[in-house]
Amino acid sequence: QKEVEQNSGPLSVPEGAIASLNCTYSDRGSQSFFWYRQYSGKSPELIMFIYSNGDKEDGRFTAQLNKASQYVSLLIRDSQPSDSATYLCAVNGLVDNNNDMRFGAGTRLTVKP
Amino acid sequence: NAGVTQTPKFQVLKTGQSMTLQCAQDMNHNSMYWYRQDPGMGLRLIYYSASEGTTDKGEVPNGYNVSRLNKREFSLRLESAAPSQTSVYFCASSERPPLHFGNGTRLTVT
C-alpha cells in the first residue's frame, strides 16, 4: 500500500520565521515529488517539484529530498501571512506522467502577523 | 486562457439521484483526471484518461463512471448517489507533471 504521510497541523509560525513542512512516503520506487499549496475553498496549485536527492531552491521556498530516508520537506523562509494555507505533498511513481500520483492529507500552516 | 473549467461549482443531491460533473481544458493536454478530496484523506484518484478514447480506474472508482468525450472534455457520472460520495471533486489535466486543477465541485448527498 503506497502511503504519503504528513502532519495535519496546524503548524503556526510568526511572520518572518522559517516554516518547515515534512512528508514521508512508503514506496521506495517513487520518482518525483511535489508540493502544492491549497488555500481554503480553492484548488491546489504547484509550489515546487523535485526529482533528485538534495535541495532545490525557488525564491523563499526550498524543497529537500532524501530518497534513502523516504523523506521530502518544504522550507518557507521569511514566512508571510499570505503563506497561510494547507500544503499538500504528492509523490509519483513515474516521471513522465501523473497516473501514479499519491497525495498526503496536507499540513495546515498559519503565519501570524 | 481558462485552464481547467469545472461545472457545477456546488450541487446537492438526494440519495439515489444521478448527476454528471463536467470538466473541460483548453491547454491541449492529453491526460485528464478526476479526484475527490475528503477531510483527513487527501486527494484520491477516481478515474483518469491518458488520452482521448481511453479511461482507467484509479484508487476509488466504485460508484462512478467517466467519459472522455474528446480531447478537451472529461465527465464524471454518479448513477445513484450515496451519502459516502459527499466530497469536493477536482478535475485536473496535464501533458506531463505537474497537474493543473480546476476550481472544484462541492457535492453534498443527503
mmCIF file of N, CA and C in Angstrom, chain A residues 34 36 38 42-44 46 51 88 95-99 101-105, chain B residues 33 35 37 40-43 48 59 90 94-99 101-103:
data_model
loop_
_atom_site.group_PDB
_atom_site.id
_atom_site.type_symbol
_atom_site.label_atom_id
_atom_site.label_comp_id
_atom_site.label_asym_id
_atom_site.label_seq_id
_atom_site.Cartn_x
_atom_site.Cartn_y
_atom_site.Cartn_z
ATOM 1 N N PHE A 34 6.267 16.453 -5.238
ATOM 2 C CA PHE A 34 5.659 17.754 -5.499
ATOM 3 C C PHE A 34 5.104 18.342 -4.210
ATOM 4 N N TYR A 36 2.161 21.147 -3.287
ATOM 5 C CA TYR A 36 1.077 22.004 -3.738
ATOM 6 C C TYR A 36 0.586 22.834 -2.558
ATOM 7 N N GLN A 38 -2.756 24.912 -1.097
ATOM 8 C CA GLN A 38 -4.196 24.984 -1.285
ATOM 9 C C GLN A 38 -4.790 25.947 -0.266
ATOM 10 N N LYS A 42 -10.236 26.612 -2.236
ATOM 11 C CA LYS A 42 -9.651 26.764 -3.574
ATOM 12 C C LYS A 42 -9.013 25.463 -4.036
ATOM 13 N N SER A 43 -8.521 25.467 -5.261
ATOM 14 C CA SER A 43 -7.886 24.278 -5.807
ATOM 15 C C SER A 43 -6.384 24.283 -5.499
ATOM 16 N N PRO A 44 -5.744 23.117 -5.502
ATOM 17 C CA PRO A 44 -4.298 23.057 -5.270
ATOM 18 C C PRO A 44 -3.530 23.730 -6.414
ATOM 19 N N LEU A 46 0.655 24.303 -7.780
ATOM 20 C CA LEU A 46 2.012 23.808 -7.607
ATOM 21 C C LEU A 46 2.922 24.881 -7.017
ATOM 22 N N TYR A 51 13.103 16.067 -8.181
ATOM 23 C CA TYR A 51 13.282 14.697 -8.668
ATOM 24 C C TYR A 51 14.522 14.037 -8.060
ATOM 25 N N LEU A 88 0.093 20.428 0.448
ATOM 26 C CA LEU A 88 -0.074 19.027 0.093
ATOM 27 C C LEU A 88 1.222 18.481 -0.484
ATOM 28 N N VAL A 95 7.883 9.449 -13.799
ATOM 29 C CA VAL A 95 8.486 10.752 -14.064
ATOM 30 C C VAL A 95 7.724 11.508 -15.148
ATOM 31 N N ASP A 96 7.200 10.762 -16.149
ATOM 32 C CA ASP A 96 6.681 11.471 -17.319
ATOM 33 C C ASP A 96 5.166 11.552 -17.388
ATOM 34 N N ASN A 97 4.473 11.049 -16.355
ATOM 35 C CA ASN A 97 3.034 11.293 -16.303
ATOM 36 C C ASN A 97 2.575 11.258 -14.855
ATOM 37 N N ASN A 98 1.287 11.581 -14.646
ATOM 38 C CA ASN A 98 0.761 11.715 -13.295
ATOM 39 C C ASN A 98 -0.117 10.540 -12.896
ATOM 40 N N ASN A 99 -0.058 9.437 -13.626
ATOM 41 C CA ASN A 99 -1.014 8.361 -13.408
ATOM 42 C C ASN A 99 -0.792 7.591 -12.113
ATOM 43 N N MET A 101 0.214 9.241 -9.123
ATOM 44 C CA MET A 101 0.404 10.281 -8.122
ATOM 45 C C MET A 101 -0.399 9.965 -6.859
ATOM 46 N N ARG A 102 0.264 10.081 -5.695
ATOM 47 C CA ARG A 102 -0.409 9.893 -4.406
ATOM 48 C C ARG A 102 -0.210 11.148 -3.565
ATOM 49 N N PHE A 103 -1.284 11.570 -2.913
ATOM 50 C CA PHE A 103 -1.241 12.799 -2.123
ATOM 51 C C PHE A 103 -1.307 12.497 -0.637
ATOM 52 N N GLY A 104 -0.588 13.295 0.144
ATOM 53 C CA GLY A 104 -0.800 13.317 1.573
ATOM 54 C C GLY A 104 -2.042 14.125 1.904
ATOM 55 N N ALA A 105 -2.465 14.038 3.164
ATOM 56 C CA ALA A 105 -3.688 14.736 3.590
ATOM 57 C C ALA A 105 -3.460 16.228 3.793
ATOM 58 N N TYR B 33 -7.889 13.876 -15.330
ATOM 59 C CA TYR B 33 -8.046 13.127 -14.080
ATOM 60 C C TYR B 33 -9.262 13.642 -13.308
ATOM 61 N N TYR B 35 -10.357 13.603 -9.234
ATOM 62 C CA TYR B 35 -10.005 13.318 -7.853
ATOM 63 C C TYR B 35 -11.175 13.698 -6.947
ATOM 64 N N GLN B 37 -11.660 14.902 -2.762
ATOM 65 C CA GLN B 37 -10.913 15.342 -1.585
ATOM 66 C C GLN B 37 -11.826 15.350 -0.380
ATOM 67 N N GLY B 40 -8.987 14.995 5.985
ATOM 68 C CA GLY B 40 -8.095 13.997 6.560
ATOM 69 C C GLY B 40 -7.680 12.887 5.620
ATOM 70 N N MET B 41 -8.151 12.935 4.362
ATOM 71 C CA MET B 41 -7.872 11.820 3.438
ATOM 72 C C MET B 41 -6.961 12.233 2.289
ATOM 73 N N GLY B 42 -6.803 13.494 2.051
ATOM 74 C CA GLY B 42 -6.027 13.899 0.892
ATOM 75 C C GLY B 42 -6.802 13.684 -0.400
ATOM 76 N N LEU B 43 -6.189 14.007 -1.498
ATOM 77 C CA LEU B 43 -6.791 13.816 -2.816
ATOM 78 C C LEU B 43 -6.647 12.348 -3.213
ATOM 79 N N TYR B 48 -8.873 8.170 -14.476
ATOM 80 C CA TYR B 48 -8.076 9.042 -15.316
ATOM 81 C C TYR B 48 -8.183 8.594 -16.768
ATOM 82 N N GLU B 59 -7.783 4.923 -7.679
ATOM 83 C CA GLU B 59 -7.802 4.302 -6.356
ATOM 84 C C GLU B 59 -9.221 4.025 -5.849
ATOM 85 N N PHE B 90 -12.317 17.348 -7.810
ATOM 86 C CA PHE B 90 -11.429 18.152 -8.643
ATOM 87 C C PHE B 90 -11.114 17.408 -9.930
ATOM 88 N N SER B 94 -3.028 17.342 -17.556
ATOM 89 C CA SER B 94 -1.584 17.521 -17.678
ATOM 90 C C SER B 94 -1.111 16.909 -18.989
ATOM 91 N N GLU B 95 0.061 17.391 -19.419
ATOM 92 C CA GLU B 95 0.767 16.734 -20.510
ATOM 93 C C GLU B 95 1.867 15.872 -19.905
ATOM 94 N N ARG B 96 2.505 16.402 -18.887
ATOM 95 C CA ARG B 96 3.436 15.715 -18.012
ATOM 96 C C ARG B 96 3.345 16.414 -16.679
ATOM 97 N N PRO B 97 3.957 15.908 -15.600
ATOM 98 C CA PRO B 97 3.827 16.599 -14.308
ATOM 99 C C PRO B 97 4.212 18.063 -14.426
ATOM 100 N N PRO B 98 3.569 18.961 -13.678
ATOM 101 C CA PRO B 98 2.577 18.730 -12.626
ATOM 102 C C PRO B 98 1.145 18.711 -13.146
ATOM 103 N N LEU B 99 0.221 18.529 -12.236
ATOM 104 C CA LEU B 99 -1.193 18.576 -12.534
ATOM 105 C C LEU B 99 -1.690 20.024 -12.517
ATOM 106 N N PHE B 101 -5.219 21.911 -11.894
ATOM 107 C CA PHE B 101 -6.527 21.608 -11.320
ATOM 108 C C PHE B 101 -7.582 22.629 -11.720
ATOM 109 N N GLY B 102 -8.823 22.137 -11.823
ATOM 110 C CA GLY B 102 -9.977 23.015 -11.903
ATOM 111 C C GLY B 102 -10.327 23.540 -10.528
ATOM 112 N N ASN B 103 -11.383 24.361 -10.457
ATOM 113 C CA ASN B 103 -11.753 25.012 -9.203
ATOM 114 C C ASN B 103 -12.583 24.141 -8.273
#
